[in-house]
Amino acid sequence: MIQFKNVSKSYQNRLALNHISLTVESGTTTVLIGSSGCGKSTLLRAVTGLVNPDSGEIFLNEVRLTSQTLPELRSKIGYVIQEGGLFPHLTAEKNLQLMPKLLGWNMRKIRERINELAELTALPIETMQSYPSELSGGQRQRVSLMRALMLDPQILLLDEPLGALDPIIRRELQEDLREIFRRLKKTVLLVTHDLGEAGFFGDRIVLMKNGTLVQQGSLSDLVQRPADAFVTEFVNAQRSPLEELVR
Amino acid sequence: MKKIFSSLCIVSLSLACLPAGMALDWMNLAPAFAADTSNETIRVGSKKFTESVILGEIVRQLLQSSNEPGQRHPVLHRAELGGTRILWSALQSGDLDLYPEYTGTLTEELLPKGVANSEDAIRSALKAQSIGMTRSLGFNNTYAVGMKKSLAKRLSIRTLTDLKTHPELKLGLSSEFKQRPDGWPAVQKRYALPQRNIKALDHEVAYRALESDEIDLVDLYSTDAEIDYYQLLVLEDDLKVFPRYESVLIYRLDLLQRAPEVGAFLTKLEGSISETEMISLNADAKIRHIPEAKVAQDFLNAHFGIQRTQATESVAFQILERLREHLGLVLKSMFFSILVALPLGIWASRRPWSGQVILTTVGIIQTIPALALLVMLIRPLKALGFQGIGDTPAVVALFLYSLLPMVRNTHSGLSGISQQIRESAEVLGMKSFARLRLIELPLASSFILAGIKTAVVINIGFATLGALVGAGGFGQPILTGIRLDDHSLILQGAVPAALLALAAQGFFEVLERWIVPRGLKLKSRA
């Protein structure tokens, strides 16, 4: 479970997060959505410790996030970013082995875990010997997800994980991801700017604007019962020409 | 991964172990126990012009000629040191015991202002600094200004006063003469000379420029071998501007306690060399290309009946010996430089503010002229218990000059790592040192290696300057070659130094293939 209590953060007089309170229940997926600069990434990064809130508290499974608890809590979160953040000088396998090795796992355990995750993410085991630059964008994101899952964290944080992929690969990976979230019962916080993707993943969608939460609910809540004019505007802006045509 | 990190350290270690069997004389870097052991060896110095080297050789061979067992001291001649200041500081600090000097230089440049140019006045001023001086060796080698006889005749120039009416004349002066108060500034002021086209040239180069008419006037020493050779007219100093430059030997007074027999030898040399004899000795070495050691030996034989044959070394042996010295300078300085530069570069990349301070500081060090740095190092090194001349100051100077490329490249290599990569490593839970070791250093490895490569190549070139402080190396034949206008000797130093730089370059290309991770060399599939 992730809890934000009254979290605020500002950069040079600009309020990026304005007294945010939000709870992501264990085993559910919450999607943060909004225009760029609305604070959705900042909120996600606050959970990783990369952003340090000016005030308010964050709890991960009832443990308050502080500089003391951060190292321990980091082993309980998996983090995936848009370009994967894989280390270019290491093969996929070495990327995956980094943390387990530092934590003293034996090689057999590491190999078993890699096999298990390769199967889960539908990656052929041969790709493990490739360097990131030799993988396709979709493969890179799958390896990145594997790396995030290596230590079997309870919490998964994904920042625009599919943002850089072309539509077909993106669609394929969306389905695989949703399947993995459900199967593993992880607590997921995902950031996207795509409403369709948000509706696809999210048990709940949280729409943000200027560092505040505008509306929370399912996709149909946002479409049918918009909290204000901004929500309507945001929803309408994402209707595709295709949809108009079908209608 | 471990390979990558340790490899960076191995660069320095493998550098240090590269030439198998080369015994690195690490002891030279340990604080020298000079004060106690120096009564064993007598150290003679000489300046980097032929006359001084000949005089230094005469002193060395004379002191070594003692037949009394028990009175025999090993004598070391540190020849061709890079300038008056280096010798003077080394004499004061005890790195040298004696060297040939000129009275005019003592009064005008080395002693406090106001000491009269007479032997007694100078001797008592020196005594206050625990330094002794012989009487004149017999000749006055004063400064003079000269030009080709043919040109002088055409322009009807005979004296310095005559120069007034020829403002178009071009001068090529040694930088020392151009600067020092008893040199050109005094002449120009006293005679009110109008010439403005003045180049600072090495003394030896100036003669060649004069021969090819690129310049018209040069400064001379009145015992220069070239005066006759190039058919020069020494312009009369009709207003008596130049002080007397009687040739003397100056020595540390404690030398006479450590080696009492030295006093008698030095007295022997007083008044023994006339001006014409000195010109002839200079001509033997410079024009007839007789090695200084042989010139000195012939002189001692003729005057004192001292016969002693000089062992001559083969060219191959000399080159190997220079290689050993040169590599010693490069490897020692690079070893320490890598050890210091990498942490500095890492620190600079982590703390932007102190990073600026570090980068600026190593940048400023780079702008200090080598000779100035070498002179400046003598006293601090001595105070720390190191040798002020020899290879220690050369290693320290090379160490300082090597910092910039390595610190800067380490800094930019690390700073260039993308924020995404840094953050990914951090959120994975990697500790700061693990991030540095496993992620950041490998990613910056090609930058860091390029910095080390640049530093080594620059270092190999710079190490030729080590000869200015008696550190030997390939700079020694270059220095001697320039002095004697001996091109083959210059090449004996310049070619191996260049080959060494190329070899270093090649070594690093190979090392780069091994160290830089393969993943960084692949083209993205994108």
mmCIF file of C-alpha atoms in Angstrom, chain B residues 326-520:
data_model
loop_
_atom_site.group_PDB
_atom_site.id
_atom_site.type_symbol
_atom_site.label_atom_id
_atom_site.label_comp_id
_atom_site.label_asym_id
_atom_site.label_seq_id
_atom_site.Cartn_x
_atom_site.Cartn_y
_atom_site.Cartn_z
ATOM 1 C CA HIS B 326 63.152 9.107 -19.368
ATOM 2 C CA LEU B 327 60.816 6.217 -18.619
ATOM 3 C CA GLY B 328 61.629 6.596 -14.949
ATOM 4 C CA LEU B 329 60.449 10.210 -15.022
ATOM 5 C CA VAL B 330 57.306 9.410 -16.993
ATOM 6 C CA LEU B 331 56.275 6.324 -15.028
ATOM 7 C CA LYS B 332 56.868 7.740 -11.592
ATOM 8 C CA SER B 333 55.048 10.984 -12.351
ATOM 9 C CA MET B 334 52.156 9.229 -14.109
ATOM 10 C CA PHE B 335 51.766 6.726 -11.299
ATOM 11 C CA PHE B 336 51.248 9.437 -8.704
ATOM 12 C CA SER B 337 49.324 11.626 -11.096
ATOM 13 C CA ILE B 338 46.740 8.942 -11.868
ATOM 14 C CA LEU B 339 46.449 8.181 -8.187
ATOM 15 C CA VAL B 340 45.604 11.825 -7.478
ATOM 16 C CA ALA B 341 43.823 12.926 -10.666
ATOM 17 C CA LEU B 342 41.104 10.259 -10.734
ATOM 18 C CA PRO B 343 39.833 10.949 -7.204
ATOM 19 C CA LEU B 344 40.040 14.697 -7.915
ATOM 20 C CA GLY B 345 38.025 14.255 -11.099
ATOM 21 C CA ILE B 346 35.446 12.133 -9.293
ATOM 22 C CA TRP B 347 35.210 14.682 -6.495
ATOM 23 C CA ALA B 348 34.894 17.514 -9.009
ATOM 24 C CA SER B 349 32.008 15.771 -10.770
ATOM 25 C CA ARG B 350 30.120 15.267 -7.515
ATOM 26 C CA ARG B 351 30.535 18.741 -6.034
ATOM 27 C CA PRO B 352 29.985 21.310 -8.771
ATOM 28 C CA TRP B 353 31.341 24.194 -6.711
ATOM 29 C CA SER B 354 34.557 22.661 -5.472
ATOM 30 C CA GLY B 355 34.734 21.036 -8.899
ATOM 31 C CA GLN B 356 35.174 24.474 -10.433
ATOM 32 C CA VAL B 357 37.909 25.268 -7.919
ATOM 33 C CA ILE B 358 39.717 22.011 -8.710
ATOM 34 C CA LEU B 359 39.472 22.429 -12.481
ATOM 35 C CA THR B 360 40.623 26.036 -12.311
ATOM 36 C CA THR B 361 43.549 25.152 -10.073
ATOM 37 C CA VAL B 362 44.886 22.347 -12.259
ATOM 38 C CA GLY B 363 44.327 24.616 -15.252
ATOM 39 C CA ILE B 364 46.437 27.365 -13.693
ATOM 40 C CA ILE B 365 49.201 24.891 -12.853
ATOM 41 C CA GLN B 366 49.331 24.022 -16.542
ATOM 42 C CA THR B 367 50.113 27.633 -17.456
ATOM 43 C CA ILE B 368 53.192 27.910 -15.243
ATOM 44 C CA PRO B 369 56.271 27.834 -17.497
ATOM 45 C CA ALA B 370 58.289 24.681 -16.926
ATOM 46 C CA LEU B 371 61.536 26.403 -16.017
ATOM 47 C CA ALA B 372 59.776 28.679 -13.535
ATOM 48 C CA LEU B 373 58.061 25.705 -11.950
ATOM 49 C CA LEU B 374 61.329 23.786 -11.675
ATOM 50 C CA VAL B 375 63.037 26.747 -9.994
ATOM 51 C CA MET B 376 60.093 27.305 -7.672
ATOM 52 C CA LEU B 377 60.169 23.668 -6.606
ATOM 53 C CA ILE B 378 63.792 23.590 -5.422
ATOM 54 C CA ARG B 379 63.297 25.169 -2.008
ATOM 55 C CA PRO B 380 59.974 23.612 -1.012
ATOM 56 C CA LEU B 381 61.305 20.191 -1.986
ATOM 57 C CA LYS B 382 64.464 20.770 0.003
ATOM 58 C CA ALA B 383 62.415 21.923 2.990
ATOM 59 C CA LEU B 384 60.448 18.678 2.786
ATOM 60 C CA GLY B 385 63.649 16.657 2.796
ATOM 61 C CA PHE B 386 63.700 15.841 -0.917
ATOM 62 C CA GLN B 387 66.360 16.641 -3.463
ATOM 63 C CA GLY B 388 65.900 20.031 -5.112
ATOM 64 C CA ILE B 389 67.608 19.046 -8.350
ATOM 65 C CA GLY B 390 67.841 15.706 -10.083
ATOM 66 C CA ASP B 391 64.794 13.675 -10.938
ATOM 67 C CA THR B 392 62.615 14.554 -7.942
ATOM 68 C CA PRO B 393 61.718 18.099 -9.103
ATOM 69 C CA ALA B 394 61.261 16.801 -12.650
ATOM 70 C CA VAL B 395 58.881 14.090 -11.422
ATOM 71 C CA VAL B 396 56.962 16.607 -9.312
ATOM 72 C CA ALA B 397 56.666 19.044 -12.226
ATOM 73 C CA LEU B 398 55.533 16.295 -14.598
ATOM 74 C CA PHE B 399 53.092 15.073 -11.978
ATOM 75 C CA LEU B 400 51.566 18.550 -11.767
ATOM 76 C CA TYR B 401 51.401 19.006 -15.547
ATOM 77 C CA SER B 402 49.698 15.631 -16.006
ATOM 78 C CA LEU B 403 46.819 16.457 -13.698
ATOM 79 C CA LEU B 404 44.799 18.689 -16.029
ATOM 80 C CA PRO B 405 43.953 16.277 -18.868
ATOM 81 C CA MET B 406 43.103 13.477 -16.458
ATOM 82 C CA VAL B 407 41.078 15.532 -13.983
ATOM 83 C CA ARG B 408 39.198 17.256 -16.781
ATOM 84 C CA ASN B 409 38.401 14.078 -18.687
ATOM 85 C CA THR B 410 37.358 12.170 -15.570
ATOM 86 C CA HIS B 411 35.131 15.090 -14.668
ATOM 87 C CA SER B 412 33.508 15.404 -18.073
ATOM 88 C CA GLY B 413 33.175 11.646 -18.492
ATOM 89 C CA LEU B 414 31.300 11.342 -15.224
ATOM 90 C CA SER B 415 29.264 14.523 -15.672
ATOM 91 C CA GLY B 416 28.157 13.328 -19.095
ATOM 92 C CA ILE B 417 26.302 10.302 -17.739
ATOM 93 C CA SER B 418 22.569 10.817 -18.251
ATOM 94 C CA GLN B 419 20.291 11.598 -15.358
ATOM 95 C CA GLN B 420 18.148 8.570 -16.243
ATOM 96 C CA ILE B 421 21.067 6.210 -15.804
ATOM 97 C CA ARG B 422 22.126 7.805 -12.524
ATOM 98 C CA GLU B 423 18.611 7.697 -11.134
ATOM 99 C CA SER B 424 18.018 4.134 -12.273
ATOM 100 C CA ALA B 425 21.112 3.041 -10.376
ATOM 101 C CA GLU B 426 20.051 4.987 -7.324
ATOM 102 C CA VAL B 427 16.499 3.682 -7.213
ATOM 103 C CA LEU B 428 17.735 0.129 -7.726
ATOM 104 C CA GLY B 429 19.203 0.626 -4.283
ATOM 105 C CA MET B 430 22.891 0.686 -5.226
ATOM 106 C CA LYS B 431 25.090 2.409 -2.678
ATOM 107 C CA SER B 432 27.153 5.389 -3.747
ATOM 108 C CA PHE B 433 30.440 3.493 -4.065
ATOM 109 C CA ALA B 434 28.812 0.600 -5.931
ATOM 110 C CA ARG B 435 27.266 3.067 -8.378
ATOM 111 C CA LEU B 436 30.678 4.635 -8.964
ATOM 112 C CA ARG B 437 32.433 1.304 -9.377
ATOM 113 C CA LEU B 438 29.878 -0.623 -11.411
ATOM 114 C CA ILE B 439 28.088 2.052 -13.395
ATOM 115 C CA GLU B 440 29.715 5.454 -13.523
ATOM 116 C CA LEU B 441 33.412 4.616 -13.945
ATOM 117 C CA PRO B 442 32.773 1.991 -16.647
ATOM 118 C CA LEU B 443 30.504 4.417 -18.512
ATOM 119 C CA ALA B 444 33.155 7.139 -18.278
ATOM 120 C CA SER B 445 36.023 4.749 -18.987
ATOM 121 C CA SER B 446 36.726 5.832 -22.545
ATOM 122 C CA PHE B 447 36.901 9.486 -21.434
ATOM 123 C CA ILE B 448 39.120 8.673 -18.489
ATOM 124 C CA LEU B 449 41.400 6.545 -20.608
ATOM 125 C CA ALA B 450 41.634 9.277 -23.235
ATOM 126 C CA GLY B 451 42.662 11.686 -20.468
ATOM 127 C CA ILE B 452 45.368 9.327 -19.272
ATOM 128 C CA LYS B 453 46.551 8.822 -22.828
ATOM 129 C CA THR B 454 46.796 12.566 -23.439
ATOM 130 C CA ALA B 455 48.629 13.009 -20.160
ATOM 131 C CA VAL B 456 51.166 10.289 -20.964
ATOM 132 C CA VAL B 457 51.901 11.650 -24.430
ATOM 133 C CA ILE B 458 52.284 15.209 -23.117
ATOM 134 C CA ASN B 459 54.322 13.864 -20.238
ATOM 135 C CA ILE B 460 56.774 12.079 -22.542
ATOM 136 C CA GLY B 461 57.320 15.342 -24.389
ATOM 137 C CA PHE B 462 57.579 17.430 -21.237
ATOM 138 C CA ALA B 463 60.000 14.972 -19.656
ATOM 139 C CA THR B 464 62.691 16.227 -22.024
ATOM 140 C CA LEU B 465 62.721 19.350 -19.842
ATOM 141 C CA GLY B 466 63.919 17.172 -16.972
ATOM 142 C CA ALA B 467 67.423 17.671 -18.344
ATOM 143 C CA LEU B 468 67.240 21.297 -17.178
ATOM 144 C CA VAL B 469 67.412 20.116 -13.571
ATOM 145 C CA GLY B 470 69.840 17.281 -14.119
ATOM 146 C CA ALA B 471 67.253 14.521 -14.365
ATOM 147 C CA GLY B 472 68.689 13.212 -17.625
ATOM 148 C CA GLY B 473 66.385 11.538 -20.101
ATOM 149 C CA PHE B 474 66.112 12.251 -23.813
ATOM 150 C CA GLY B 475 66.215 15.977 -23.053
ATOM 151 C CA GLN B 476 69.912 15.646 -22.259
ATOM 152 C CA PRO B 477 71.151 14.906 -25.798
ATOM 153 C CA ILE B 478 68.675 17.496 -27.115
ATOM 154 C CA LEU B 479 70.056 20.136 -24.774
ATOM 155 C CA THR B 480 73.651 19.255 -25.556
ATOM 156 C CA GLY B 481 72.861 18.997 -29.250
ATOM 157 C CA ILE B 482 71.359 22.491 -29.334
ATOM 158 C CA ARG B 483 74.308 23.846 -27.403
ATOM 159 C CA LEU B 484 76.873 22.271 -29.718
ATOM 160 C CA ASP B 485 74.803 22.676 -32.890
ATOM 161 C CA ASP B 486 75.089 18.911 -33.271
ATOM 162 C CA HIS B 487 72.064 17.698 -35.166
ATOM 163 C CA SER B 488 72.767 14.015 -34.750
ATOM 164 C CA LEU B 489 72.855 14.527 -30.999
ATOM 165 C CA ILE B 490 69.519 16.399 -31.101
ATOM 166 C CA LEU B 491 68.025 13.519 -33.069
ATOM 167 C CA GLN B 492 69.432 11.041 -30.563
ATOM 168 C CA GLY B 493 67.059 12.605 -28.063
ATOM 169 C CA ALA B 494 64.178 13.766 -30.254
ATOM 170 C CA VAL B 495 63.623 10.579 -32.258
ATOM 171 C CA PRO B 496 63.465 8.137 -29.329
ATOM 172 C CA ALA B 497 61.219 10.580 -27.429
ATOM 173 C CA ALA B 498 58.843 10.738 -30.390
ATOM 174 C CA LEU B 499 58.923 6.946 -30.806
ATOM 175 C CA LEU B 500 58.226 6.555 -27.125
ATOM 176 C CA ALA B 501 55.189 8.829 -27.435
ATOM 177 C CA LEU B 502 53.945 6.772 -30.394
ATOM 178 C CA ALA B 503 54.478 3.542 -28.484
ATOM 179 C CA ALA B 504 52.512 4.947 -25.561
ATOM 180 C CA GLN B 505 49.735 5.935 -27.946
ATOM 181 C CA GLY B 506 49.620 2.399 -29.357
ATOM 182 C CA PHE B 507 49.681 0.854 -25.918
ATOM 183 C CA PHE B 508 46.614 2.845 -24.963
ATOM 184 C CA GLU B 509 44.719 1.981 -28.141
ATOM 185 C CA VAL B 510 45.142 -1.671 -27.196
ATOM 186 C CA LEU B 511 44.251 -0.995 -23.600
ATOM 187 C CA GLU B 512 41.137 0.876 -24.702
ATOM 188 C CA ARG B 513 39.907 -2.150 -26.620
ATOM 189 C CA TRP B 514 40.278 -4.222 -23.516
ATOM 190 C CA ILE B 515 38.912 -1.790 -20.931
ATOM 191 C CA VAL B 516 36.053 0.097 -22.579
ATOM 192 C CA PRO B 517 32.943 -2.101 -22.251
ATOM 193 C CA ARG B 518 31.750 -3.669 -25.504
ATOM 194 C CA GLY B 519 28.216 -2.422 -24.958
ATOM 195 C CA LEU B 520 29.427 1.168 -25.308
#
